Amino acid sequence: MRRILGIFISILLLLACVLPVQALSSASATVHSTVTSSGECQVVITATIRLEQRVDNLSFPIPRDAHSIRLDGSWASTEKTDTAILVDLSKKIGKMTGDLPITITYTLSDVVVQTETGTQVQIPLLSGFRYPLDTFDFSVTLPGEITAKPAFSGGYQMAGIEKDLTYEISGPTISGHALTGLMDNETLVFSVDVPQDMFPRSAFL
C-alpha cells in the first residue's frame, strides 16, 4: 500500500513539473460618467491591465454607440461588433507583460430614455472585458440632484449584482465600488429615475 501511495505521489510531482502553470491575467478599472442637461454623457475609463503572459490582439470593449473615442489622448483604433466597440490595445501593449495603464475617453450621445414610469438615465458602465476585474470603482454625475434609488444590472447575475456593489449619493453624484472582484466578460448597466425637467429636451423625444 505504501509503495502504491509513493508511486501515486511521484506521478503527481512529475505532472506538476511538466504541465505549464495557467497564468491568470486581470485588471482594475475606474469609470467616471458625466451627463449634461442635453442628455450627452462624457465617459473616462482609467484601467490597469495586469498581463501575466504575452497576448495578441487585446482590446477593451465600450458601448456600441460610443463616439469620439480616444486612447491615452490619441484617436483610438476601433472595431465595431454586434454588442460593443473594441478599442485596440495591441500597439500599446506590443510584447509587454506586467502592469499596463490605459485611459479611454468617449461620448454617448443620449443616455436619457422614456419608460412607462417616466424619465430615466441609463449608462453602460462595463461592456465585457475579457479578464476579471480585481477592483472596480465608478461615479455618475447628473445635471441635477439624484433623489431616486439607482439600479444596476449585470451580465451574469442581472439585478443580483447589486449585492456586490456599494455606493453613496451626494447631490448630483453617485459614487461607489465593487465589494468583490468581478468576473471576466462582465457587463454592468446603471439606471436611475429622474425628473423630466432635469432634461428638458427629453419631453420632445
Coordinates of N, CA and C in Angstrom, one line a residue:
M1 N 0.8 -1.2 0.0 CA 0.0 0.0 0.0 C 0.9 1.3 0.0
R2 N 1.9 1.2 0.8 CA 2.8 2.4 0.9 C 3.5 2.6 -0.5
R3 N 3.8 1.5 -1.1 CA 4.5 1.6 -2.4 C 3.6 2.2 -3.4
I4 N 2.4 1.8 -3.4 CA 1.4 2.4 -4.4 C 1.2 3.9 -4.1
L5 N 1.1 4.2 -2.9 CA 1.0 5.6 -2.5 C 2.2 6.4 -2.9
G6 N 3.4 5.8 -2.7 CA 4.6 6.5 -3.2 C 4.6 6.8 -4.6
I7 N 4.2 5.8 -5.4 CA 4.2 5.9 -6.9 C 3.2 7.0 -7.3
F8 N 2.0 7.0 -6.6 CA 1.0 8.0 -7.0 C 1.5 9.4 -6.7
I9 N 2.2 9.6 -5.6 CA 2.7 10.9 -5.2 C 3.8 11.4 -6.2
S10 N 4.6 10.4 -6.6 CA 5.7 10.7 -7.6 C 5.1 11.1 -8.9
I11 N 4.0 10.5 -9.3 CA 3.3 10.9 -10.6 C 2.8 12.3 -10.5
L12 N 2.2 12.6 -9.4 CA 1.7 14.0 -9.2 C 2.8 15.0 -9.3
L13 N 3.9 14.7 -8.6 CA 5.0 15.7 -8.6 C 5.6 15.8 -10.0
L14 N 5.6 14.7 -10.8 CA 6.1 14.8 -12.2 C 5.2 15.6 -13.0
L15 N 3.9 15.5 -12.9 CA 2.9 16.3 -13.6 C 3.0 17.7 -13.3
A16 N 3.3 18.0 -12.0 CA 3.4 19.4 -11.6 C 4.6 20.1 -12.3
C17 N 5.6 19.3 -12.5 CA 6.9 19.9 -13.1 C 6.7 20.0 -14.6
V18 N 5.9 19.1 -15.3 CA 5.8 19.0 -16.7 C 4.7 20.0 -17.2
L19 N 3.6 20.0 -16.6 CA 2.5 20.8 -17.1 C 2.7 22.3 -16.8
P20 N 2.4 23.1 -17.8 CA 2.6 24.6 -17.6 C 1.5 25.1 -16.6
V21 N 2.0 26.1 -15.8 CA 1.0 26.8 -14.9 C 0.2 27.8 -15.7
Q22 N -1.1 27.7 -15.5 CA -2.1 28.6 -16.2 C -1.9 30.0 -15.6
A23 N -1.5 30.9 -16.4 CA -1.4 32.3 -16.0 C -2.7 33.0 -16.0
L24 N -3.0 33.7 -15.0 CA -4.3 34.4 -14.9 C -4.1 35.9 -14.9
S25 N -4.4 36.6 -16.1 CA -4.3 38.0 -16.1 C -5.6 38.6 -15.6
S26 N -5.5 39.9 -15.2 CA -6.6 40.6 -14.6 C -6.5 42.1 -14.8
A27 N -7.4 42.8 -14.3 CA -7.4 44.3 -14.4 C -8.1 44.9 -13.3
S28 N -7.9 46.2 -13.2 CA -8.7 47.1 -12.3 C -9.1 48.3 -13.1
A29 N -10.3 48.8 -12.8 CA -10.9 49.9 -13.6 C -11.7 50.8 -12.8
T30 N -11.6 52.1 -13.3 CA -12.5 53.1 -12.7 C -13.2 53.8 -13.8
V31 N -14.5 54.0 -13.7 CA -15.3 54.6 -14.8 C -16.0 55.9 -14.2
H32 N -15.7 57.0 -14.8 CA -16.4 58.3 -14.4 C -17.3 58.7 -15.6
S33 N -18.5 58.9 -15.3 CA -19.5 59.3 -16.3 C -20.1 60.7 -15.9
T34 N -20.2 61.6 -16.8 CA -20.8 62.9 -16.5 C -21.8 63.2 -17.6
V35 N -23.1 63.4 -17.1 CA -24.2 63.7 -18.0 C -24.6 65.1 -18.0
T36 N -24.7 65.7 -19.2 CA -25.1 67.1 -19.4 C -26.7 67.2 -19.4
S37 N -27.2 68.4 -19.4 CA -28.6 68.6 -19.4 C -29.2 68.3 -20.8
S38 N -28.4 68.1 -21.8 CA -28.8 67.7 -23.1 C -28.9 66.2 -23.2
G39 N -28.5 65.5 -22.2 CA -28.5 64.0 -22.2 C -27.2 63.4 -22.7
E40 N -26.2 64.2 -23.1 CA -25.0 63.7 -23.6 C -24.1 63.2 -22.4
C41 N -23.4 62.2 -22.5 CA -22.6 61.6 -21.4 C -21.1 61.5 -21.8
Q42 N -20.3 62.1 -21.1 CA -18.8 62.0 -21.2 C -18.3 61.0 -20.3
V43 N -17.5 60.0 -20.8 CA -17.0 58.9 -20.0 C -15.5 58.9 -20.0
V44 N -14.9 58.7 -18.9 CA -13.5 58.5 -18.8 C -13.2 57.2 -18.0
I45 N -12.5 56.2 -18.7 CA -12.2 55.0 -18.1 C -10.6 55.0 -17.8
T46 N -10.2 54.8 -16.6 CA -8.8 54.6 -16.3 C -8.7 53.1 -15.8
A47 N -7.8 52.4 -16.4 CA -7.6 51.0 -16.1 C -6.2 50.6 -16.0
T48 N -5.9 49.6 -15.2 CA -4.6 48.9 -15.2 C -4.8 47.5 -15.6
I49 N -4.2 47.0 -16.6 CA -4.3 45.6 -17.0 C -3.0 44.9 -16.6
R50 N -3.2 43.8 -15.9 CA -2.0 43.0 -15.4 C -1.9 41.8 -16.3
L51 N -0.9 41.8 -17.2 CA -0.7 40.7 -18.1 C 0.4 39.7 -17.6
E52 N 0.0 38.5 -17.3 CA 0.9 37.5 -16.8 C 1.7 36.9 -17.9
Q53 N 1.2 37.0 -19.1 CA 1.9 36.5 -20.3 C 1.6 37.3 -21.5
R54 N 2.4 37.2 -22.6 CA 2.2 38.0 -23.8 C 0.9 37.6 -24.4
V55 N 0.1 38.6 -24.9 CA -1.1 38.3 -25.6 C -1.1 39.1 -26.9
D56 N -1.9 38.5 -27.8 CA -2.1 39.2 -29.1 C -3.5 39.7 -29.3
N57 N -3.6 40.8 -30.0 CA -5.0 41.3 -30.3 C -5.8 41.6 -29.1
L58 N -5.3 42.2 -28.1 CA -6.1 42.6 -26.9 C -6.8 43.9 -27.2
S59 N -8.1 43.9 -26.8 CA -8.9 45.1 -26.9 C -9.7 45.3 -25.7
F60 N -10.2 46.6 -25.5 CA -11.1 46.9 -24.4 C -12.5 47.3 -25.0
P61 N -13.5 46.6 -24.6 CA -14.9 46.9 -25.1 C -15.5 48.1 -24.4
I62 N -16.2 48.9 -25.2 CA -17.0 50.0 -24.7 C -18.4 50.0 -25.4
P63 N -19.3 50.8 -25.0 CA -20.7 50.7 -25.6 C -20.7 50.9 -27.1
R64 N -21.6 50.2 -27.8 CA -21.6 50.2 -29.3 C -21.9 51.5 -29.9
D65 N -22.6 52.4 -29.1 CA -23.0 53.7 -29.7 C -22.0 54.8 -29.2
A66 N -20.9 54.4 -28.7 CA -19.9 55.4 -28.3 C -19.2 56.1 -29.5
H67 N -18.8 57.3 -29.4 CA -18.1 58.0 -30.4 C -17.1 59.0 -29.8
S68 N -16.3 59.6 -30.7 CA -15.2 60.5 -30.2 C -14.3 59.7 -29.2
I69 N -13.8 58.6 -29.7 CA -13.1 57.6 -28.8 C -11.6 57.9 -28.8
R70 N -11.0 58.0 -27.7 CA -9.6 58.3 -27.6 C -8.9 57.3 -26.6
L71 N -7.7 56.9 -27.0 CA -6.9 56.0 -26.1 C -5.7 56.8 -25.7
D72 N -5.5 57.1 -24.4 CA -4.4 57.8 -23.9 C -4.2 59.2 -24.6
G73 N -5.3 59.8 -24.9 CA -5.3 61.1 -25.5 C -5.3 61.2 -27.1
S74 N -5.0 60.0 -27.7 CA -5.0 60.0 -29.2 C -6.2 59.2 -29.7
W75 N -6.5 59.5 -31.0 CA -7.7 58.8 -31.6 C -7.4 57.3 -31.5
A76 N -8.4 56.6 -31.1 CA -8.2 55.1 -30.9 C -8.6 54.4 -32.2
S77 N -7.9 53.3 -32.4 CA -8.2 52.3 -33.5 C -9.3 51.4 -32.9
T78 N -10.4 51.3 -33.6 CA -11.6 50.5 -33.1 C -12.2 49.5 -34.1
E79 N -12.9 48.6 -33.6 CA -13.7 47.7 -34.4 C -15.1 47.5 -33.8
K80 N -16.1 47.7 -34.6 CA -17.5 47.5 -34.1 C -18.0 46.1 -34.2
T81 N -18.5 45.5 -33.2 CA -19.2 44.2 -33.2 C -20.7 44.4 -33.0
D82 N -21.4 43.3 -32.9 CA -22.8 43.3 -32.7 C -23.1 43.9 -31.3
T83 N -22.2 43.8 -30.4 CA -22.6 44.1 -29.0 C -21.7 45.3 -28.4
A84 N -20.6 45.6 -29.0 CA -19.7 46.6 -28.4 C -18.8 47.2 -29.5
I85 N -18.0 48.2 -29.1 CA -16.9 48.7 -29.9 C -15.7 48.3 -29.2
L86 N -14.7 47.7 -29.9 CA -13.5 47.2 -29.4 C -12.4 48.2 -29.6
V87 N -11.8 48.7 -28.5 CA -10.7 49.6 -28.6 C -9.4 48.8 -28.7
D88 N -8.7 48.9 -29.8 CA -7.5 48.1 -30.0 C -6.3 48.6 -29.1
L89 N -5.8 47.6 -28.3 CA -4.7 47.9 -27.4 C -3.4 47.3 -27.9
S90 N -3.4 46.6 -29.0 CA -2.3 45.8 -29.4 C -1.0 46.7 -29.6
K91 N -1.1 47.9 -30.2 CA 0.0 48.7 -30.4 C 0.5 49.3 -29.1
K92 N -0.4 49.5 -28.2 CA 0.0 50.0 -26.8 C 0.8 48.9 -26.1
I93 N 0.3 47.7 -26.2 CA 0.9 46.6 -25.4 C 2.2 46.1 -26.0
G94 N 2.2 45.9 -27.4 CA 3.3 45.3 -28.0 C 3.6 43.9 -27.5
K95 N 4.8 43.7 -26.9 CA 5.2 42.4 -26.4 C 5.3 42.5 -24.8
M96 N 4.6 43.5 -24.3 CA 4.8 43.7 -22.8 C 4.1 42.7 -22.0
T97 N 4.6 42.5 -20.8 CA 3.8 41.9 -19.7 C 3.9 42.8 -18.5
G98 N 3.2 42.4 -17.4 CA 3.2 43.2 -16.3 C 2.0 44.2 -16.3
D99 N 2.2 45.4 -15.6 CA 1.1 46.3 -15.5 C 1.0 47.3 -16.6
L100 N -0.1 47.4 -17.2 CA -0.3 48.3 -18.4 C -1.4 49.3 -18.1
P101 N -1.1 50.6 -17.8 CA -2.1 51.6 -17.5 C -2.7 52.1 -18.8
I102 N -4.0 52.3 -18.9 CA -4.6 52.9 -20.1 C -5.7 53.9 -19.6
T103 N -6.0 54.9 -20.5 CA -7.1 55.8 -20.3 C -7.9 55.9 -21.6
I104 N -9.2 55.6 -21.5 CA -10.1 55.6 -22.6 C -11.1 56.6 -22.4
T105 N -11.4 57.6 -23.3 CA -12.4 58.5 -23.2 C -13.4 58.4 -24.4
Y106 N -14.6 58.7 -24.2 CA -15.6 58.6 -25.3 C -16.9 59.3 -24.9
T107 N -17.8 59.5 -25.8 CA -19.0 60.2 -25.6 C -20.2 59.3 -26.0
L108 N -21.2 59.3 -25.2 CA -22.5 58.7 -25.5 C -23.5 59.9 -25.8
S109 N -24.1 59.8 -27.0 CA -24.9 61.0 -27.4 C -26.1 61.2 -26.6
D110 N -26.8 60.2 -26.1 CA -28.0 60.4 -25.4 C -28.3 59.2 -24.5
V111 N -28.2 59.4 -23.1 CA -28.4 58.3 -22.2 C -29.8 58.5 -21.5
V112 N -30.6 59.4 -22.0 CA -31.9 59.6 -21.4 C -33.0 58.9 -22.2
V113 N -33.8 58.1 -21.5 CA -34.8 57.3 -22.1 C -36.2 57.5 -21.4
Q114 N -37.2 57.4 -22.2 CA -38.6 57.5 -21.7 C -39.1 56.0 -21.4
T115 N -39.5 55.8 -20.2 CA -40.1 54.4 -19.9 C -41.5 54.6 -19.5
E116 N -42.2 53.5 -19.2 CA -43.6 53.6 -18.9 C -43.8 54.3 -17.6
T117 N -42.8 54.4 -16.7 CA -43.0 55.1 -15.5 C -42.4 56.5 -15.5
G118 N -41.7 56.9 -16.6 CA -41.2 58.3 -16.6 C -39.8 58.3 -17.3
T119 N -39.1 59.4 -16.9 CA -37.8 59.6 -17.5 C -36.7 58.9 -16.7
Q120 N -35.8 58.3 -17.4 CA -34.7 57.5 -16.8 C -33.4 57.7 -17.5
V121 N -32.3 57.7 -16.7 CA -30.9 57.8 -17.3 C -30.4 56.3 -17.2
Q122 N -29.9 55.9 -18.3 CA -29.3 54.6 -18.4 C -27.9 54.7 -19.0
I123 N -26.9 54.2 -18.3 CA -25.5 54.3 -18.7 C -24.8 52.9 -18.6
P124 N -24.3 52.3 -19.7 CA -23.5 51.1 -19.6 C -22.1 51.5 -19.0
L125 N -21.8 50.8 -17.9 CA -20.5 51.1 -17.2 C -19.4 50.1 -17.6
L126 N -19.8 48.9 -17.9 CA -18.9 47.8 -18.3 C -19.5 47.1 -19.5
S127 N -18.7 46.8 -20.5 CA -19.2 46.2 -21.7 C -18.6 44.8 -22.0
G128 N -17.9 44.2 -21.0 CA -17.5 42.8 -21.1 C -16.0 42.6 -21.5
F129 N -15.1 43.2 -20.6 CA -13.7 43.0 -20.8 C -13.3 41.5 -20.6
R130 N -12.4 41.0 -21.3 CA -12.1 39.6 -21.3 C -11.5 39.0 -20.0
Y131 N -10.9 39.9 -19.2 CA -10.3 39.5 -18.0 C -11.1 39.9 -16.8
P132 N -11.0 39.2 -15.7 CA -11.7 39.6 -14.5 C -11.2 40.9 -13.9
L133 N -12.0 41.6 -13.2 CA -11.6 42.9 -12.6 C -11.4 42.7 -11.1
D134 N -10.1 42.9 -10.7 CA -9.8 42.7 -9.2 C -10.5 43.8 -8.4
T135 N -10.5 45.0 -9.0 CA -11.2 46.2 -8.3 C -12.0 46.9 -9.4
F136 N -13.1 47.5 -9.0 CA -13.9 48.3 -9.9 C -14.5 49.5 -9.1
D137 N -14.3 50.7 -9.6 CA -14.9 51.9 -9.0 C -15.6 52.7 -10.1
F138 N -16.6 53.4 -9.6 CA -17.4 54.2 -10.6 C -18.0 55.4 -10.0
S139 N -18.3 56.4 -10.8 CA -19.1 57.6 -10.4 C -19.9 58.0 -11.6
V140 N -21.1 58.5 -11.3 CA -22.0 59.1 -12.3 C -22.5 60.5 -11.7
T141 N -22.3 61.5 -12.5 CA -22.7 62.8 -12.2 C -23.8 63.3 -13.1
L142 N -25.0 63.7 -12.6 CA -26.1 64.2 -13.4 C -26.1 65.7 -13.3
P143 N -26.9 66.4 -14.2 CA -27.1 67.8 -14.1 C -28.0 68.3 -13.0
G144 N -28.5 67.4 -12.2 CA -29.4 67.8 -11.1 C -29.3 66.7 -10.0
E145 N -29.9 67.0 -8.8 CA -29.7 66.1 -7.7 C -30.4 64.8 -7.9
I146 N -29.7 63.7 -7.5 CA -30.2 62.4 -7.6 C -31.1 62.1 -6.3
T147 N -32.4 61.9 -6.6 CA -33.3 61.7 -5.5 C -33.9 60.3 -5.5
A148 N -33.8 59.5 -6.5 CA -34.3 58.1 -6.6 C -33.2 57.1 -6.4
K149 N -33.6 55.9 -6.0 CA -32.6 54.9 -5.8 C -32.2 54.3 -7.1
P150 N -30.9 54.3 -7.4 CA -30.4 53.8 -8.6 C -30.5 52.2 -8.7
A151 N -30.4 51.7 -9.9 CA -30.5 50.2 -10.1 C -29.3 49.8 -10.9
F152 N -28.8 48.6 -10.7 CA -27.7 48.1 -11.5 C -28.1 46.7 -12.1
S153 N -27.6 46.4 -13.3 CA -27.9 45.1 -13.9 C -26.6 44.6 -14.5
G154 N -26.2 43.3 -14.1 CA -25.0 42.7 -14.6 C -25.3 41.6 -15.6
G155 N -24.3 41.2 -16.4 CA -24.5 40.2 -17.4 C -24.7 38.8 -16.8
Y156 N -24.0 38.5 -15.7 CA -24.1 37.2 -15.1 C -25.3 37.1 -14.1
Q157 N -25.3 38.1 -13.1 CA -26.3 38.0 -12.0 C -27.5 38.8 -12.3
M158 N -27.6 39.6 -13.3 CA -28.7 40.5 -13.6 C -28.7 41.5 -12.4
A159 N -29.9 41.7 -11.8 CA -30.1 42.6 -10.7 C -29.4 42.1 -9.5
G160 N -29.1 40.9 -9.4 CA -28.4 40.3 -8.3 C -27.0 40.9 -8.0
I161 N -26.5 41.6 -9.0 CA -25.1 42.1 -8.9 C -25.1 43.3 -7.8
E162 N -26.3 43.8 -7.5 CA -26.4 44.9 -6.6 C -25.8 44.6 -5.2
K163 N -25.9 43.3 -4.8 CA -25.4 42.9 -3.5 C -23.9 43.0 -3.5
D164 N -23.2 43.0 -4.6 CA -21.8 43.1 -4.7 C -21.2 44.5 -4.9
L165 N -22.2 45.5 -4.8 CA -21.8 46.9 -5.0 C -22.2 47.7 -3.8
T166 N -21.4 48.7 -3.5 CA -21.7 49.7 -2.5 C -21.6 51.1 -3.1
Y167 N -22.4 52.0 -2.7 CA -22.4 53.4 -3.3 C -22.9 54.4 -2.3
E168 N -22.6 55.6 -2.5 CA -23.2 56.7 -1.8 C -23.6 57.8 -2.7
I169 N -24.6 58.6 -2.4 CA -25.1 59.7 -3.2 C -24.9 61.0 -2.5
S170 N -24.3 61.9 -3.2 CA -24.1 63.3 -2.7 C -24.5 64.3 -3.8
G171 N -25.7 64.8 -3.6 CA -26.3 65.8 -4.5 C -26.5 65.1 -5.9
P172 N -25.8 65.6 -6.9 CA -25.9 65.1 -8.3 C -25.0 63.9 -8.6
T173 N -24.2 63.5 -7.7 CA -23.2 62.4 -7.9 C -23.4 61.2 -7.1
I174 N -23.4 60.1 -7.8 CA -23.3 58.8 -7.1 C -22.0 58.2 -7.4
S175 N -21.3 57.7 -6.3 CA -20.0 57.1 -6.4 C -20.0 55.8 -5.6
G176 N -19.2 54.8 -6.1 CA -19.2 53.5 -5.4 C -18.1 52.6 -6.0
H177 N -18.2 51.4 -5.5 CA -17.2 50.4 -6.0 C -17.8 49.0 -5.7
A178 N -17.1 48.0 -6.3 CA -17.5 46.6 -6.2 C -16.9 46.1 -4.9
L179 N -17.6 45.4 -4.1 CA -17.2 44.8 -2.9 C -16.3 43.6 -3.1
T180 N -16.4 42.9 -4.2 CA -15.6 41.8 -4.6 C -15.1 42.0 -6.0
G181 N -14.2 41.1 -6.5 CA -13.8 41.2 -7.8 C -14.9 40.8 -8.8
L182 N -14.9 41.3 -10.0 CA -15.9 41.0 -11.0 C -15.4 40.0 -12.0
M183 N -16.3 39.1 -12.5 CA -15.9 38.0 -13.4 C -15.4 38.6 -14.8
D184 N -14.7 37.8 -15.5 CA -14.3 38.1 -16.8 C -15.6 38.2 -17.7
N185 N -15.5 39.1 -18.7 CA -16.6 39.4 -19.6 C -17.9 39.9 -18.9
E186 N -17.7 40.5 -17.7 CA -18.9 41.1 -17.0 C -19.4 42.4 -17.7
T187 N -20.7 42.5 -17.7 CA -21.3 43.8 -18.2 C -22.0 44.4 -17.0
L188 N -22.2 45.7 -17.0 CA -22.9 46.4 -15.9 C -23.5 47.7 -16.5
V189 N -24.8 47.8 -16.2 CA -25.6 49.0 -16.6 C -26.2 49.7 -15.4
F190 N -26.0 51.0 -15.3 CA -26.6 51.8 -14.3 C -27.8 52.5 -14.8
S191 N -28.8 52.6 -14.0 CA -30.1 53.3 -14.3 C -30.7 54.0 -13.1
V192 N -31.3 55.1 -13.3 CA -32.0 55.8 -12.2 C -33.1 56.7 -12.8
D193 N -34.2 56.7 -12.1 CA -35.3 57.6 -12.5 C -35.0 59.1 -12.1
V194 N -35.3 60.0 -13.0 CA -35.0 61.4 -12.8 C -36.3 62.2 -13.2
P195 N -36.4 63.4 -12.6 CA -37.5 64.3 -13.0 C -37.3 64.7 -14.5
Q196 N -38.4 64.8 -15.2 CA -38.3 65.1 -16.6 C -37.7 66.5 -16.9
D197 N -37.9 67.4 -16.0 CA -37.4 68.8 -16.2 C -35.8 68.8 -16.0
M198 N -35.2 67.7 -15.5 CA -33.8 67.7 -15.5 C -33.2 67.7 -16.9
F199 N -34.0 67.1 -17.8 CA -33.6 67.0 -19.2 C -34.7 67.6 -20.1
P200 N -34.8 68.9 -20.2 CA -36.0 69.5 -21.0 C -36.2 68.9 -22.4
R201 N -35.1 68.6 -23.1 CA -35.2 68.1 -24.4 C -35.9 66.8 -24.5
S202 N -35.8 66.0 -23.4 CA -36.4 64.7 -23.4 C -38.0 64.7 -23.6
A203 N -38.6 65.9 -23.2 CA -40.0 66.0 -23.4 C -40.5 65.9 -24.8
F204 N -39.5 66.1 -25.7 CA -39.9 66.1 -27.1 C -39.5 64.9 -27.9
L205 N -38.9 63.9 -27.1 CA -38.5 62.7 -27.7 C -39.6 61.7 -27.9

